[in-house]
JSON list of C-alpha atoms in Angstrom, two decimals:
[
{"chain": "A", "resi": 1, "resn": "UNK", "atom": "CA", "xyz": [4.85, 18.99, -9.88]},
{"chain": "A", "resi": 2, "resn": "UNK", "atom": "CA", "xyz": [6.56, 22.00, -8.26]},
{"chain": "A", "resi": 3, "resn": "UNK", "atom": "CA", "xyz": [5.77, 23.70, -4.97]},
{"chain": "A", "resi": 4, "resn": "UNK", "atom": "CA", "xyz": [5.89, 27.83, -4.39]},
{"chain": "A", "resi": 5, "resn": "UNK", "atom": "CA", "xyz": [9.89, 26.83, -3.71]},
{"chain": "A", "resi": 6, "resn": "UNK", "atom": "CA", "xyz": [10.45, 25.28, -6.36]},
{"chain": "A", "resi": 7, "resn": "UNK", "atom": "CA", "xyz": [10.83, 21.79, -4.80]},
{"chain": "A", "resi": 8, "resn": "UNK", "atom": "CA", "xyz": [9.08, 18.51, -5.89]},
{"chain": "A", "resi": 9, "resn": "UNK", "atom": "CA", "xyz": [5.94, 17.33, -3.81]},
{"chain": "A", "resi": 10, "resn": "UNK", "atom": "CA", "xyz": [7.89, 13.93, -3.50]},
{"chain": "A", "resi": 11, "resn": "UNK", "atom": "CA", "xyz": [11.09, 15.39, -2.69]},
{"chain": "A", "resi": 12, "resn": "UNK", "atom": "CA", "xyz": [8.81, 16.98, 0.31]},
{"chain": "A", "resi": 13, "resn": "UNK", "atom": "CA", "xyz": [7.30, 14.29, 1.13]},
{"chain": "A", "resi": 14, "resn": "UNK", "atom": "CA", "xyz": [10.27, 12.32, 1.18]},
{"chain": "A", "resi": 15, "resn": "UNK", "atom": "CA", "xyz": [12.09, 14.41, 3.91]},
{"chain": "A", "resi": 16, "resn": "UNK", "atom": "CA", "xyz": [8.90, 14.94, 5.88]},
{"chain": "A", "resi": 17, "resn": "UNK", "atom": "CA", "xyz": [8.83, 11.08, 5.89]},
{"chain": "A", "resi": 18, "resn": "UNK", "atom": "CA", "xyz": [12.49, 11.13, 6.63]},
{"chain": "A", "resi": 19, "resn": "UNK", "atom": "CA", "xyz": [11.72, 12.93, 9.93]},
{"chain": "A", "resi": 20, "resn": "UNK", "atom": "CA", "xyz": [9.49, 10.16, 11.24]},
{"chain": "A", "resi": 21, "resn": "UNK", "atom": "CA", "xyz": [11.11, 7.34, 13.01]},
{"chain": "A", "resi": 22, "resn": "UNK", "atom": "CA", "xyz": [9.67, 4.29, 11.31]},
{"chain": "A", "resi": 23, "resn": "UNK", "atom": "CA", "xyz": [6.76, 2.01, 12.33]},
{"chain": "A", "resi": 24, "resn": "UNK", "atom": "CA", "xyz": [6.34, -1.64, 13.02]},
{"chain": "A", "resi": 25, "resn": "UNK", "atom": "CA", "xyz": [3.91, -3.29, 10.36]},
{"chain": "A", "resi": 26, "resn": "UNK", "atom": "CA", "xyz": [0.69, -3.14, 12.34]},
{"chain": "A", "resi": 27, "resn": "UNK", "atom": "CA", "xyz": [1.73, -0.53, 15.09]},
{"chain": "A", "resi": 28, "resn": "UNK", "atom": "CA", "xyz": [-0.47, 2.06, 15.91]},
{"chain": "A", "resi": 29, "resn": "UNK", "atom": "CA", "xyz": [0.80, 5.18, 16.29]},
{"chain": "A", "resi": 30, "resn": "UNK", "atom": "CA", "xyz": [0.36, 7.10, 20.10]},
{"chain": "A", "resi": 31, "resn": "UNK", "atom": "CA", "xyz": [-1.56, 10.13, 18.67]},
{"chain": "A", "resi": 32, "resn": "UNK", "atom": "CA", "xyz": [-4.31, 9.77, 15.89]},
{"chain": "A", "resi": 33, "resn": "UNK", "atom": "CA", "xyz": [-3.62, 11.56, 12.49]},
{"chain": "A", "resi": 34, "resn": "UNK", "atom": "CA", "xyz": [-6.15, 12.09, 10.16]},
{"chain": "A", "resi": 35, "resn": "UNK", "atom": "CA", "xyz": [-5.20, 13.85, 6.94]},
{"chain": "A", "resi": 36, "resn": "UNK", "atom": "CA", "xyz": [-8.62, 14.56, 5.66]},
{"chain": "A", "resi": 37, "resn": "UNK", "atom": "CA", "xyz": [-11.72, 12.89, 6.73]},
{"chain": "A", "resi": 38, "resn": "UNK", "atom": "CA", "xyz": [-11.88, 11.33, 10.31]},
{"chain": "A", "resi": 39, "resn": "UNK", "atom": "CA", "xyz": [-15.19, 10.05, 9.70]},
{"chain": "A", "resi": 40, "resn": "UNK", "atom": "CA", "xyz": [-13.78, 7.27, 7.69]},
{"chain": "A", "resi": 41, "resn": "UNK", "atom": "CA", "xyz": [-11.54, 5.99, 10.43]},
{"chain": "A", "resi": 42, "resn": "UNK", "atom": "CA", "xyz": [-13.19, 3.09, 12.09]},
{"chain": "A", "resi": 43, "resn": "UNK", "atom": "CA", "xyz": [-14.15, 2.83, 15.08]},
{"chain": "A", "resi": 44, "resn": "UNK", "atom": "CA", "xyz": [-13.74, -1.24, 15.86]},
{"chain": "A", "resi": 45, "resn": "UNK", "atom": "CA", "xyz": [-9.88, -1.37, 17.06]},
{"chain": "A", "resi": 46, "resn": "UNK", "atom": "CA", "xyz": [-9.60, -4.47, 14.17]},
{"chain": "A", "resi": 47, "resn": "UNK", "atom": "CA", "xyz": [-10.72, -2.05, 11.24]},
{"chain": "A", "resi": 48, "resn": "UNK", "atom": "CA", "xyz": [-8.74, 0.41, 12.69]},
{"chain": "A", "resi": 49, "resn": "UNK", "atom": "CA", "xyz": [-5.24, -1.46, 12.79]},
{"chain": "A", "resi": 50, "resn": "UNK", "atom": "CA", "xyz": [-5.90, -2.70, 9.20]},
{"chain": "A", "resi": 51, "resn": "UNK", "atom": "CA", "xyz": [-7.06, 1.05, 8.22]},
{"chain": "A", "resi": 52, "resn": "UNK", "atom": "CA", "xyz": [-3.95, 2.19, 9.45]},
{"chain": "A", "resi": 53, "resn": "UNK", "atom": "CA", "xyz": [-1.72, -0.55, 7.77]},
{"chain": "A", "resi": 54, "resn": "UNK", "atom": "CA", "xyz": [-2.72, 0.37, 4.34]},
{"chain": "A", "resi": 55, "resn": "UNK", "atom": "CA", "xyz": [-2.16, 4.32, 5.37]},
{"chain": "A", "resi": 56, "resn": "UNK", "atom": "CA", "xyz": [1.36, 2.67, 6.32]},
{"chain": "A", "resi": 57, "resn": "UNK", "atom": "CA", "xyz": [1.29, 0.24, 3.35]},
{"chain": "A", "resi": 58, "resn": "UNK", "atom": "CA", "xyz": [0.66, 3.53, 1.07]},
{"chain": "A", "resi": 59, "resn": "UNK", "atom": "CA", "xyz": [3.12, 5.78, 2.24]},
{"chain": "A", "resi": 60, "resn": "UNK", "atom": "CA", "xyz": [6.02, 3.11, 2.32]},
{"chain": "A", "resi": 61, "resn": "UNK", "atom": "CA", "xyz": [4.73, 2.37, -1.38]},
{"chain": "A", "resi": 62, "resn": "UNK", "atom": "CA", "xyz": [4.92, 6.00, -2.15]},
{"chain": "A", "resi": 63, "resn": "UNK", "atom": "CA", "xyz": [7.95, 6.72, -1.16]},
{"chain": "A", "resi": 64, "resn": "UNK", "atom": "CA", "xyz": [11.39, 5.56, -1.50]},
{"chain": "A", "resi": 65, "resn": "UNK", "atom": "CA", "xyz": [10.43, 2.16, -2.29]},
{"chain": "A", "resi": 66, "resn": "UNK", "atom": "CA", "xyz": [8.39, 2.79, -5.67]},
{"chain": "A", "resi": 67, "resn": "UNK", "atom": "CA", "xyz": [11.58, 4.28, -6.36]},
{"chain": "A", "resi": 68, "resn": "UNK", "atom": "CA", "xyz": [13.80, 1.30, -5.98]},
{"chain": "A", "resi": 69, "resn": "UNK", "atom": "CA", "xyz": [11.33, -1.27, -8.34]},
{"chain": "A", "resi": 70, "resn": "UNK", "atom": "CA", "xyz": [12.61, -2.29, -11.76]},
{"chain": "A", "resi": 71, "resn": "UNK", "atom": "CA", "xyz": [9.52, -1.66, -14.42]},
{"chain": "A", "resi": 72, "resn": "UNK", "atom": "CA", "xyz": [9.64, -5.26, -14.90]},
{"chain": "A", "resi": 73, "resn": "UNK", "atom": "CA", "xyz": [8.77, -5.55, -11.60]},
{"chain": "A", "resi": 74, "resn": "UNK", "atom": "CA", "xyz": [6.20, -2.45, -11.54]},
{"chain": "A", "resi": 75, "resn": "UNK", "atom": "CA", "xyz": [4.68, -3.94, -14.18]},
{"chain": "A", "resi": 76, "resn": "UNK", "atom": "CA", "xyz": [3.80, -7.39, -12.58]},
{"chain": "A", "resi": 77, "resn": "UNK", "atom": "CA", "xyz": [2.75, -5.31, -9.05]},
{"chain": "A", "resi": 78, "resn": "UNK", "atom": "CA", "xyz": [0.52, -3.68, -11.38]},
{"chain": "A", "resi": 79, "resn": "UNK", "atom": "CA", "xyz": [-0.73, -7.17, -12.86]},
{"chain": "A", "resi": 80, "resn": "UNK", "atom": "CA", "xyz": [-1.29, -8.54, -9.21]},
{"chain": "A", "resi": 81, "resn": "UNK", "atom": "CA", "xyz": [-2.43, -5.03, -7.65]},
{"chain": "A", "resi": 82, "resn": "UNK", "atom": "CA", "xyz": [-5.45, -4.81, -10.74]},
{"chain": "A", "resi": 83, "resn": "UNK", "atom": "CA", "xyz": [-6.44, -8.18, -10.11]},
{"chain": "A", "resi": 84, "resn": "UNK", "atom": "CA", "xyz": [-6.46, -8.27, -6.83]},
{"chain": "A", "resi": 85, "resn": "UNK", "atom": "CA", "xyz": [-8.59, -4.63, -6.70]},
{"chain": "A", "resi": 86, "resn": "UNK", "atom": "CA", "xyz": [-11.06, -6.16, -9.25]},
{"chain": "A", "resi": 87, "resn": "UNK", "atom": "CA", "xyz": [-11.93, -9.12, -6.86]},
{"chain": "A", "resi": 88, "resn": "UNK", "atom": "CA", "xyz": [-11.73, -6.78, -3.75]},
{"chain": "A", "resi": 89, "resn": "UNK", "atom": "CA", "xyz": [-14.20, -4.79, -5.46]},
{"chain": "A", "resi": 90, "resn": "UNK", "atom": "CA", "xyz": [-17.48, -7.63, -6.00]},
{"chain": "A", "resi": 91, "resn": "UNK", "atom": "CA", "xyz": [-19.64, -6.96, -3.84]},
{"chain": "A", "resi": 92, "resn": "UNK", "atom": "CA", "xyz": [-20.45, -10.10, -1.27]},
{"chain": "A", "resi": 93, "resn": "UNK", "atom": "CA", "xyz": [-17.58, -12.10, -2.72]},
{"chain": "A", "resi": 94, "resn": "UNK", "atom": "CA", "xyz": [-15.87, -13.88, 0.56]},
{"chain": "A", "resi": 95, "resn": "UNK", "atom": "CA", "xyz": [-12.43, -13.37, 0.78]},
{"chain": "A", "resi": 96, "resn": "UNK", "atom": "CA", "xyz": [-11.14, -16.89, 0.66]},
{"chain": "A", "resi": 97, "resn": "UNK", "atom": "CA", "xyz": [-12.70, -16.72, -2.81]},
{"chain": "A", "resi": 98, "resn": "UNK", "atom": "CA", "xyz": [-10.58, -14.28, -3.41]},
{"chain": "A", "resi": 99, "resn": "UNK", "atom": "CA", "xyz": [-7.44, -15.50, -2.02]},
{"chain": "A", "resi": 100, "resn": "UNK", "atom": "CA", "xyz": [-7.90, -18.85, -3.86]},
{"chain": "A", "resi": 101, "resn": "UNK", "atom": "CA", "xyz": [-8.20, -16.98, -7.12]},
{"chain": "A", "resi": 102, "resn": "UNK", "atom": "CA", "xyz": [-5.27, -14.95, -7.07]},
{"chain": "A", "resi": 103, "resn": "UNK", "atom": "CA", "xyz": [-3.21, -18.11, -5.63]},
{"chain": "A", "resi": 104, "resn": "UNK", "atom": "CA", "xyz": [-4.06, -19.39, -8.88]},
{"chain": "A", "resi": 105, "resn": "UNK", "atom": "CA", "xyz": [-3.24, -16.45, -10.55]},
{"chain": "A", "resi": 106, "resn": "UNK", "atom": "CA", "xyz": [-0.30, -15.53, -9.02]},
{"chain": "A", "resi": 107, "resn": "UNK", "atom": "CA", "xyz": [1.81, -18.86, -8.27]},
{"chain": "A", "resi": 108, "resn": "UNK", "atom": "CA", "xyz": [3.21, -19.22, -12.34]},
{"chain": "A", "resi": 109, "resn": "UNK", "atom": "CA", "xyz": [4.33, -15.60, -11.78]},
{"chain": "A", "resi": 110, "resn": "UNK", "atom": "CA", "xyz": [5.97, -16.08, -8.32]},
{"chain": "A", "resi": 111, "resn": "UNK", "atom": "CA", "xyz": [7.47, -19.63, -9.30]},
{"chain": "A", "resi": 112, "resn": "UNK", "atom": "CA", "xyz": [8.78, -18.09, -12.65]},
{"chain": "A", "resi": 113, "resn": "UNK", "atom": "CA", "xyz": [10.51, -14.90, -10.22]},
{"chain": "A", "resi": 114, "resn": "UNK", "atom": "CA", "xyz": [11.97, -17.43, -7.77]},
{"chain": "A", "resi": 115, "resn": "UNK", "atom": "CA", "xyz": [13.66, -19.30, -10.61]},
{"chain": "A", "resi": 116, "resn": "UNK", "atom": "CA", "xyz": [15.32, -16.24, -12.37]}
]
């Protein structure tokens, strides 16, 4: 998609991004940006952190690095990702559950990567 100049969104986004020094995994940043709703930011410092590192986890994802990924590869990320949402997304279900399922579901795929 094209802006008014004619440039790509990503291609924005990408030198906007290029601007920004980059972040430790987990590092909160000095001032508090919000994009669009700052009532969803929690308040608990814990939440907060892991809010953050999935804003950080998104825009590294988003950027170059999406980029660099072989469709092979997207298209076991995309295997893992829907899995992993689908479990995330049962209401009540503990997260060890979870983690033990996609263990399970994940090892053949991660053995079968490590041997190729």
């Amino acid at each position: 998609m094209a802006t008014r100049s004619g440039k790509s969104k990503l291609s924005t986004r990408k030198k906007a991004a290029a601007k920004k020094p980059p972040r430790e995994p987990g590092a909160r940043s000095q001032t508090r940006r919000i994009d669009s709703q700052p009532d969803l930011v929690p308040a608990d410092l814990r939440d907060r952190e892991i809010y953050e590192l999935h804003r950080l986890f998104l825009q590294i994802m988003e950027g170059d690095r999406l980029l660099t990924i072989s469709n092979e590869t997207k298209g076991h990320y995309l295997t893992v990702m829907r899995s992993l949402t689908a479990k995330l997304s049962v209401p009540g279900k503990p997260l060890s559950e979870i983690i033990s399922e996609m263990m399970a579901e994940t090892a053949p795929l991660i053995f079968r990567l490590m041997q190729s």
